[in-house]
């Protein structure tokens, strides 16, 4: 029995609760804050899973930069209030079908997880210090890393061009 | 050496290029001068070649420029050959060609496309020499098509008049029919002998002719179909009278002296094959003789000065073809030679008459009349003496009056027919009398009596550019008979190494005397009958007159039997098959997808979340597939 | 139940919730946040398996996913802002110009 499991269960409960809060909230700002909470819980889980570098990036990039951007846009547009509204005509099947399909997917995931036990591997814990991650990024993964930098540049230019006042 | 052999072709090409490149800035005289000099240079080279060929019996000049087609068993090269047969034709083509170039400078004076005319004329000369100098069937076919193209271009030279353009098109289409036969013949030659070169084919044919008699019969028949197109024989002769729409010097050069004899030349060249195919020979002889009579009779009722000569040309070509059919290839060649002289002289004289009539029309400020209609002529002998003498001598030669050239060559053919094939002889004999009669009629109508229009009354003799070639050709008409004078037969001896020919029949004084008397009698009768020119008009209005004037209604028959059904089939193809089936299928495919799209458009709700739902469904399916399959 | 299985199960639940958010909410902003939730769920699974198999590559992948997500958020939010300018709305049901 894993000693971390009780902590994980607690974190999982918070994580699912915040995700449901996002799903059901009527206010965009609340939804964003629920998401921040979810990301923060995620960071702690990463720490427990021996991934300190990812945990830090999760907090700084996701919970920090991206969510600030979301909140900023919500404020800018003044779109906090979310009206429930009606489904457009002819799409009444959307909600039940979506729930049914999601349930099916969930069932498949559970089936895979429990019906098919993978072989137990007695693995030594990997060296996942930021040093190791950095060496890996600039070693075998240097080309994708450079491609991602170009992608970010393109995204920046795209955002500027799209929001420019014409 | 190769350049020397090719130079007869290259000189006209050079003239053509000079005129094409610089013609716009050159005067008419300069353009005409370049073209005529090119032709003359070509003639001079041919004379030099003739000198070389006299050296020995076996002498022949060959030149192979480059391989042309090399595919599997088929090897054809751009090969040229000058031997005793081709040099005769080359001298005619270049010699008569030079004179007609010169005549054209005067005749075409002031035409808006003067430059283009001489470019075409040089191109024709080069093409005709390619045809004559070919050393295999494919190069011959190339020249054959090239002269056909030049003929088309020059018939429709004054294409602004729709009738001229249509005449050119008709010549082109009718010739294509013959060419299909010719091409099939060439293919069959390749299949049978595995080669297209004259030397190979004829050597093989001689070696195993007996075994291949049936195939050779078919080959010669197919080649003859080509000849009926190019040399205007029944059933394909209908294009030649219409070809008179071109300028008159063109009629003289292409449609009388040279191109139309290409079919006869080809048959003489292939004499080895024809000798091996007696059935084809019989067909050829009958077709030639029938053509001679049908066309000669048609000439009796023509009112257009050039149309008479056109039917006469068809008729004389019939003589040559008949001679080939009788195996008298040398006689055919001889008649080809003399005909080139006297018919060119006649056409140039006719051109001179037309030119004089047009001049008269301007001088008299009279009403515009058709300058080619003989009903408006008359009395031109006094106004145009040189032209008259040339026309008279050419006409007498055509009629076969001794001692002019036509008498000797025609007599040789008649003699051969008399010896070997009496039905053919009968047809040729009748047509010979008919020939003399229409010649007499034409001379009487054009030159005799009084002028029947202001234009004729004020007609004037043409200038030296036109009369000098006329006189030169007339001299040729007088003496060309010496080339195969009955007692010595120099042409027969000259051609003996190349052309198959049995014993030349001995000159028969009685036969010659009878036909001379008949010819002179017919001439005199025509002259006497047409003292009254009204007769030409009244005759043309009878049923028989219309029948002959329309050339036995061949054109009408073709229109009813070939053209109309063709139109019907085309209309069915266009209206029913194309619009109904093909367009229907194409439109049907389009409609199918349009309707399919219309029925499926409901799926595109435009709502982003619907699309997301579909994606999810797809994802679930894919995951389910892998999960259930990975067992 | 070991921790890997538990985290992957958690990741599945979060992913499903994200899917439901995308399919059921009308606000473009909410949909977008749900997409981020789904990405995050996938990241959790990556890290869980990296831990289980003692491999670093899973973490590297997560790093790239985050970089791409950042780029996506930049462009996506720019689009939402632009659409809001013309439509005065963030409701995706108003954007039905592709209706067949």
PDB file of N, CA, C and O in Angstrom, chain B residues 314-367:
ATOM      1  N   UNK B 314      -7.474  16.967-116.801  1.00  0.00           N
ATOM      2  CA  UNK B 314      -7.949  15.698-116.245  1.00  0.00           C
ATOM      3  C   UNK B 314      -7.925  14.628-117.321  1.00  0.00           C
ATOM      4  O   UNK B 314      -7.465  13.495-117.104  1.00  0.00           O
ATOM      5  N   UNK B 315      -8.396  15.003-118.485  1.00  0.00           N
ATOM      6  CA  UNK B 315      -8.478  14.055-119.597  1.00  0.00           C
ATOM      7  C   UNK B 315      -7.084  13.555-119.997  1.00  0.00           C
ATOM      8  O   UNK B 315      -6.863  12.358-120.188  1.00  0.00           O
ATOM      9  N   UNK B 316      -6.130  14.498-120.093  1.00  0.00           N
ATOM     10  CA  UNK B 316      -4.774  14.085-120.493  1.00  0.00           C
ATOM     11  C   UNK B 316      -4.111  13.249-119.413  1.00  0.00           C
ATOM     12  O   UNK B 316      -3.355  12.327-119.707  1.00  0.00           O
ATOM     13  N   UNK B 317      -4.392  13.577-118.144  1.00  0.00           N
ATOM     14  CA  UNK B 317      -3.872  12.728-117.057  1.00  0.00           C
ATOM     15  C   UNK B 317      -4.433  11.322-117.200  1.00  0.00           C
ATOM     16  O   UNK B 317      -3.752  10.334-116.913  1.00  0.00           O
ATOM     17  N   UNK B 318      -5.697  11.249-117.671  1.00  0.00           N
ATOM     18  CA  UNK B 318      -6.295   9.946-117.934  1.00  0.00           C
ATOM     19  C   UNK B 318      -5.481   9.168-118.946  1.00  0.00           C
ATOM     20  O   UNK B 318      -5.259   7.962-118.779  1.00  0.00           O
ATOM     21  N   UNK B 319      -4.998   9.855-119.974  1.00  0.00           N
ATOM     22  CA  UNK B 319      -4.137   9.188-120.952  1.00  0.00           C
ATOM     23  C   UNK B 319      -2.909   8.588-120.284  1.00  0.00           C
ATOM     24  O   UNK B 319      -2.534   7.442-120.513  1.00  0.00           O
ATOM     25  N   UNK B 320      -2.264   9.422-119.427  1.00  0.00           N
ATOM     26  CA  UNK B 320      -1.021   8.951-118.794  1.00  0.00           C
ATOM     27  C   UNK B 320      -1.306   7.746-117.910  1.00  0.00           C
ATOM     28  O   UNK B 320      -0.564   6.745-117.932  1.00  0.00           O
ATOM     29  N   UNK B 321      -2.389   7.840-117.132  1.00  0.00           N
ATOM     30  CA  UNK B 321      -2.723   6.739-116.235  1.00  0.00           C
ATOM     31  C   UNK B 321      -3.035   5.484-117.043  1.00  0.00           C
ATOM     32  O   UNK B 321      -2.588   4.379-116.708  1.00  0.00           O
ATOM     33  N   UNK B 322      -3.788   5.673-118.125  1.00  0.00           N
ATOM     34  CA  UNK B 322      -4.113   4.531-118.977  1.00  0.00           C
ATOM     35  C   UNK B 322      -2.828   3.895-119.510  1.00  0.00           C
ATOM     36  O   UNK B 322      -2.697   2.672-119.555  1.00  0.00           O
ATOM     37  N   UNK B 323      -1.864   4.755-119.883  1.00  0.00           N
ATOM     38  CA  UNK B 323      -0.597   4.224-120.391  1.00  0.00           C
ATOM     39  C   UNK B 323       0.087   3.388-119.313  1.00  0.00           C
ATOM     40  O   UNK B 323       0.618   2.306-119.585  1.00  0.00           O
ATOM     41  N   UNK B 324       0.055   3.877-118.071  1.00  0.00           N
ATOM     42  CA  UNK B 324       0.639   3.086-116.970  1.00  0.00           C
ATOM     43  C   UNK B 324      -0.078   1.749-116.872  1.00  0.00           C
ATOM     44  O   UNK B 324       0.547   0.700-116.672  1.00  0.00           O
ATOM     45  N   UNK B 325      -1.410   1.798-117.008  1.00  0.00           N
ATOM     46  CA  UNK B 325      -2.184   0.570-116.915  1.00  0.00           C
ATOM     47  C   UNK B 325      -1.846  -0.405-118.024  1.00  0.00           C
ATOM     48  O   UNK B 325      -1.945  -1.616-117.852  1.00  0.00           O
ATOM     49  N   UNK B 326      -1.436   0.122-119.178  1.00  0.00           N
ATOM     50  CA  UNK B 326      -1.083  -0.749-120.292  1.00  0.00           C
ATOM     51  C   UNK B 326       0.345  -1.239-120.184  1.00  0.00           C
ATOM     52  O   UNK B 326       0.820  -1.986-121.043  1.00  0.00           O
ATOM     53  N   UNK B 327       1.049  -0.774-119.149  1.00  0.00           N
ATOM     54  CA  UNK B 327       2.451  -1.166-119.019  1.00  0.00           C
ATOM     55  C   UNK B 327       3.386  -0.290-119.825  1.00  0.00           C
ATOM     56  O   UNK B 327       4.584  -0.518-119.852  1.00  0.00           O
ATOM     57  N   UNK B 328       2.839   0.741-120.464  1.00  0.00           N
ATOM     58  CA  UNK B 328       3.658   1.622-121.288  1.00  0.00           C
ATOM     59  C   UNK B 328       4.149   2.792-120.443  1.00  0.00           C
ATOM     60  O   UNK B 328       3.760   3.934-120.643  1.00  0.00           O
ATOM     61  N   UNK B 329       5.020   2.471-119.473  1.00  0.00           N
ATOM     62  CA  UNK B 329       5.419   3.507-118.517  1.00  0.00           C
ATOM     63  C   UNK B 329       6.235   4.614-119.178  1.00  0.00           C
ATOM     64  O   UNK B 329       6.135   5.777-118.809  1.00  0.00           O
ATOM     65  N   UNK B 330       7.037   4.244-120.160  1.00  0.00           N
ATOM     66  CA  UNK B 330       7.826   5.261-120.840  1.00  0.00           C
ATOM     67  C   UNK B 330       6.902   6.203-121.605  1.00  0.00           C
ATOM     68  O   UNK B 330       7.083   7.421-121.587  1.00  0.00           O
ATOM     69  N   UNK B 331       5.883   5.622-122.244  1.00  0.00           N
ATOM     70  CA  UNK B 331       4.933   6.467-122.966  1.00  0.00           C
ATOM     71  C   UNK B 331       4.246   7.431-122.010  1.00  0.00           C
ATOM     72  O   UNK B 331       4.038   8.612-122.323  1.00  0.00           O
ATOM     73  N   UNK B 332       3.921   6.935-120.799  1.00  0.00           N
ATOM     74  CA  UNK B 332       3.303   7.802-119.807  1.00  0.00           C
ATOM     75  C   UNK B 332       4.240   8.935-119.445  1.00  0.00           C
ATOM     76  O   UNK B 332       3.844  10.113-119.370  1.00  0.00           O
ATOM     77  N   UNK B 333       5.504   8.599-119.220  1.00  0.00           N
ATOM     78  CA  UNK B 333       6.484   9.622-118.877  1.00  0.00           C
ATOM     79  C   UNK B 333       6.642  10.620-120.011  1.00  0.00           C
ATOM     80  O   UNK B 333       6.756  11.832-119.788  1.00  0.00           O
ATOM     81  N   UNK B 334       6.640  10.109-121.226  1.00  0.00           N
ATOM     82  CA  UNK B 334       6.798  10.965-122.405  1.00  0.00           C
ATOM     83  C   UNK B 334       5.621  11.929-122.498  1.00  0.00           C
ATOM     84  O   UNK B 334       5.781  13.139-122.711  1.00  0.00           O
ATOM     85  N   UNK B 335       4.418  11.405-122.312  1.00  0.00           N
ATOM     86  CA  UNK B 335       3.247  12.268-122.395  1.00  0.00           C
ATOM     87  C   UNK B 335       3.245  13.277-121.247  1.00  0.00           C
ATOM     88  O   UNK B 335       2.848  14.423-121.424  1.00  0.00           O
ATOM     89  N   UNK B 336       3.720  12.841-120.093  1.00  0.00           N
ATOM     90  CA  UNK B 336       3.844  13.756-118.961  1.00  0.00           C
ATOM     91  C   UNK B 336       4.731  14.941-119.352  1.00  0.00           C
ATOM     92  O   UNK B 336       4.426  16.107-119.061  1.00  0.00           O
ATOM     93  N   UNK B 337       5.821  14.626-120.029  1.00  0.00           N
ATOM     94  CA  UNK B 337       6.790  15.648-120.421  1.00  0.00           C
ATOM     95  C   UNK B 337       6.183  16.627-121.439  1.00  0.00           C
ATOM     96  O   UNK B 337       6.189  17.846-121.237  1.00  0.00           O
ATOM     97  N   UNK B 338       5.624  16.081-122.502  1.00  0.00           N
ATOM     98  CA  UNK B 338       5.087  16.973-123.542  1.00  0.00           C
ATOM     99  C   UNK B 338       3.887  17.749-122.991  1.00  0.00           C
ATOM    100  O   UNK B 338       3.728  18.937-123.264  1.00  0.00           O
ATOM    101  N   UNK B 339       3.079  17.061-122.180  1.00  0.00           N
ATOM    102  CA  UNK B 339       1.907  17.729-121.608  1.00  0.00           C
ATOM    103  C   UNK B 339       2.346  18.897-120.740  1.00  0.00           C
ATOM    104  O   UNK B 339       1.718  19.953-120.734  1.00  0.00           O
ATOM    105  N   UNK B 340       3.445  18.705-119.982  1.00  0.00           N
ATOM    106  CA  UNK B 340       3.923  19.801-119.141  1.00  0.00           C
ATOM    107  C   UNK B 340       4.193  21.027-119.997  1.00  0.00           C
ATOM    108  O   UNK B 340       3.854  22.156-119.610  1.00  0.00           O
ATOM    109  N   UNK B 341       4.770  20.836-121.151  1.00  0.00           N
ATOM    110  CA  UNK B 341       5.069  21.983-122.009  1.00  0.00           C
ATOM    111  C   UNK B 341       3.804  22.595-122.576  1.00  0.00           C
ATOM    112  O   UNK B 341       3.535  23.778-122.407  1.00  0.00           O
ATOM    113  N   UNK B 342       2.998  21.778-123.304  1.00  0.00           N
ATOM    114  CA  UNK B 342       1.899  22.424-124.028  1.00  0.00           C
ATOM    115  C   UNK B 342       0.784  22.875-123.101  1.00  0.00           C
ATOM    116  O   UNK B 342       0.169  23.909-123.338  1.00  0.00           O
ATOM    117  N   UNK B 343       0.564  22.151-121.985  1.00  0.00           N
ATOM    118  CA  UNK B 343      -0.509  22.606-121.108  1.00  0.00           C
ATOM    119  C   UNK B 343      -0.070  23.847-120.333  1.00  0.00           C
ATOM    120  O   UNK B 343      -0.877  24.753-120.102  1.00  0.00           O
ATOM    121  N   UNK B 344       1.224  23.913-119.945  1.00  0.00           N
ATOM    122  CA  UNK B 344       1.703  25.135-119.303  1.00  0.00           C
ATOM    123  C   UNK B 344       1.590  26.303-120.259  1.00  0.00           C
ATOM    124  O   UNK B 344       1.161  27.404-119.892  1.00  0.00           O
ATOM    125  N   UNK B 345       1.961  26.070-121.526  1.00  0.00           N
ATOM    126  CA  UNK B 345       1.848  27.137-122.522  1.00  0.00           C
ATOM    127  C   UNK B 345       0.392  27.578-122.648  1.00  0.00           C
ATOM    128  O   UNK B 345       0.090  28.781-122.685  1.00  0.00           O
ATOM    129  N   UNK B 346      -0.532  26.609-122.706  1.00  0.00           N
ATOM    130  CA  UNK B 346      -1.950  26.957-122.847  1.00  0.00           C
ATOM    131  C   UNK B 346      -2.437  27.757-121.643  1.00  0.00           C
ATOM    132  O   UNK B 346      -3.137  28.765-121.783  1.00  0.00           O
ATOM    133  N   UNK B 347      -2.055  27.309-120.431  1.00  0.00           N
ATOM    134  CA  UNK B 347      -2.528  28.009-119.239  1.00  0.00           C
ATOM    135  C   UNK B 347      -1.943  29.414-119.180  1.00  0.00           C
ATOM    136  O   UNK B 347      -2.636  30.374-118.826  1.00  0.00           O
ATOM    137  N   UNK B 348      -0.656  29.539-119.489  1.00  0.00           N
ATOM    138  CA  UNK B 348      -0.060  30.871-119.449  1.00  0.00           C
ATOM    139  C   UNK B 348      -0.713  31.757-120.502  1.00  0.00           C
ATOM    140  O   UNK B 348      -0.963  32.948-120.264  1.00  0.00           O
ATOM    141  N   UNK B 349      -0.993  31.197-121.661  1.00  0.00           N
ATOM    142  CA  UNK B 349      -1.676  31.988-122.691  1.00  0.00           C
ATOM    143  C   UNK B 349      -3.054  32.410-122.186  1.00  0.00           C
ATOM    144  O   UNK B 349      -3.472  33.567-122.369  1.00  0.00           O
ATOM    145  N   UNK B 350      -3.742  31.475-121.508  1.00  0.00           N
ATOM    146  CA  UNK B 350      -5.049  31.823-120.955  1.00  0.00           C
ATOM    147  C   UNK B 350      -4.897  32.923-119.918  1.00  0.00           C
ATOM    148  O   UNK B 350      -5.706  33.865-119.856  1.00  0.00           O
ATOM    149  N   UNK B 351      -3.839  32.806-119.101  1.00  0.00           N
ATOM    150  CA  UNK B 351      -3.582  33.856-118.119  1.00  0.00           C
ATOM    151  C   UNK B 351      -3.341  35.179-118.797  1.00  0.00           C
ATOM    152  O   UNK B 351      -3.842  36.230-118.366  1.00  0.00           O
ATOM    153  N   UNK B 352      -2.595  35.129-119.866  1.00  0.00           N
ATOM    154  CA  UNK B 352      -2.323  36.348-120.625  1.00  0.00           C
ATOM    155  C   UNK B 352      -3.621  36.927-121.173  1.00  0.00           C
ATOM    156  O   UNK B 352      -3.838  38.144-121.156  1.00  0.00           O
ATOM    157  N   UNK B 353      -4.517  36.057-121.657  1.00  0.00           N
ATOM    158  CA  UNK B 353      -5.812  36.517-122.164  1.00  0.00           C
ATOM    159  C   UNK B 353      -6.606  37.199-121.052  1.00  0.00           C
ATOM    160  O   UNK B 353      -7.141  38.305-121.212  1.00  0.00           O
ATOM    161  N   UNK B 354      -6.639  36.535-119.879  1.00  0.00           N
ATOM    162  CA  UNK B 354      -7.398  37.107-118.756  1.00  0.00           C
ATOM    163  C   UNK B 354      -6.815  38.462-118.379  1.00  0.00           C
ATOM    164  O   UNK B 354      -7.536  39.445-118.160  1.00  0.00           O
ATOM    165  N   UNK B 355      -5.489  38.506-118.342  1.00  0.00           N
ATOM    166  CA  UNK B 355      -4.808  39.752-118.012  1.00  0.00           C
ATOM    167  C   UNK B 355      -5.161  40.834-119.036  1.00  0.00           C
ATOM    168  O   UNK B 355      -5.487  41.967-118.668  1.00  0.00           O
ATOM    169  N   UNK B 356      -5.121  40.432-120.344  1.00  0.00           N
ATOM    170  CA  UNK B 356      -5.458  41.390-121.405  1.00  0.00           C
ATOM    171  C   UNK B 356      -6.901  41.858-121.292  1.00  0.00           C
ATOM    172  O   UNK B 356      -7.194  43.053-121.471  1.00  0.00           O
ATOM    173  N   UNK B 357      -7.810  40.941-120.959  1.00  0.00           N
ATOM    174  CA  UNK B 357      -9.227  41.300-120.825  1.00  0.00           C
ATOM    175  C   UNK B 357      -9.415  42.305-119.691  1.00  0.00           C
ATOM    176  O   UNK B 357     -10.163  43.284-119.808  1.00  0.00           O
ATOM    177  N   UNK B 358      -8.719  42.040-118.579  1.00  0.00           N
ATOM    178  CA  UNK B 358      -8.854  42.961-117.450  1.00  0.00           C
ATOM    179  C   UNK B 358      -8.288  44.333-117.807  1.00  0.00           C
ATOM    180  O   UNK B 358      -8.857  45.370-117.451  1.00  0.00           O
ATOM    181  N   UNK B 359      -7.187  44.311-118.546  1.00  0.00           N
ATOM    182  CA  UNK B 359      -6.609  45.563-119.022  1.00  0.00           C
ATOM    183  C   UNK B 359      -7.618  46.297-119.903  1.00  0.00           C
ATOM    184  O   UNK B 359      -7.852  47.488-119.746  1.00  0.00           O
ATOM    185  N   UNK B 360      -8.251  45.523-120.815  1.00  0.00           N
ATOM    186  CA  UNK B 360      -9.241  46.109-121.708  1.00  0.00           C
ATOM    187  C   UNK B 360     -10.410  46.705-120.939  1.00  0.00           C
ATOM    188  O   UNK B 360     -10.929  47.770-121.291  1.00  0.00           O
ATOM    189  N   UNK B 361     -10.808  46.012-119.876  1.00  0.00           N
ATOM    190  CA  UNK B 361     -11.921  46.507-119.071  1.00  0.00           C
ATOM    191  C   UNK B 361     -11.604  47.873-118.491  1.00  0.00           C
ATOM    192  O   UNK B 361     -12.427  48.781-118.488  1.00  0.00           O
ATOM    193  N   UNK B 362     -10.358  48.010-117.992  1.00  0.00           N
ATOM    194  CA  UNK B 362      -9.957  49.300-117.424  1.00  0.00           C
ATOM    195  C   UNK B 362      -9.882  50.364-118.504  1.00  0.00           C
ATOM    196  O   UNK B 362     -10.358  51.484-118.330  1.00  0.00           O
ATOM    197  N   UNK B 363      -9.290  49.957-119.670  1.00  0.00           N
ATOM    198  CA  UNK B 363      -9.063  50.937-120.731  1.00  0.00           C
ATOM    199  C   UNK B 363     -10.386  51.464-121.265  1.00  0.00           C
ATOM    200  O   UNK B 363     -10.526  52.648-121.576  1.00  0.00           O
ATOM    201  N   UNK B 364     -11.384  50.572-121.364  1.00  0.00           N
ATOM    202  CA  UNK B 364     -12.647  50.982-121.989  1.00  0.00           C
ATOM    203  C   UNK B 364     -13.604  51.598-120.987  1.00  0.00           C
ATOM    204  O   UNK B 364     -14.637  52.133-121.364  1.00  0.00           O
ATOM    205  N   UNK B 365     -13.263  51.560-119.718  1.00  0.00           N
ATOM    206  CA  UNK B 365     -14.200  51.986-118.667  1.00  0.00           C
ATOM    207  C   UNK B 365     -15.549  51.338-118.871  1.00  0.00           C
ATOM    208  O   UNK B 365     -16.571  51.905-118.504  1.00  0.00           O
ATOM    209  N   UNK B 366     -15.509  50.109-119.446  1.00  0.00           N
ATOM    210  CA  UNK B 366     -16.778  49.455-119.754  1.00  0.00           C
ATOM    211  C   UNK B 366     -17.348  48.770-118.514  1.00  0.00           C
ATOM    212  O   UNK B 366     -16.767  48.823-117.429  1.00  0.00           O
ATOM    213  N   UNK B 367     -18.501  48.162-118.739  1.00  0.00           N
ATOM    214  CA  UNK B 367     -19.150  47.453-117.640  1.00  0.00           C
ATOM    215  C   UNK B 367     -18.254  46.304-117.210  1.00  0.00           C
ATOM    216  O   UNK B 367     -17.487  45.751-118.003  1.00  0.00           O
TER     217      UNK B 367
END
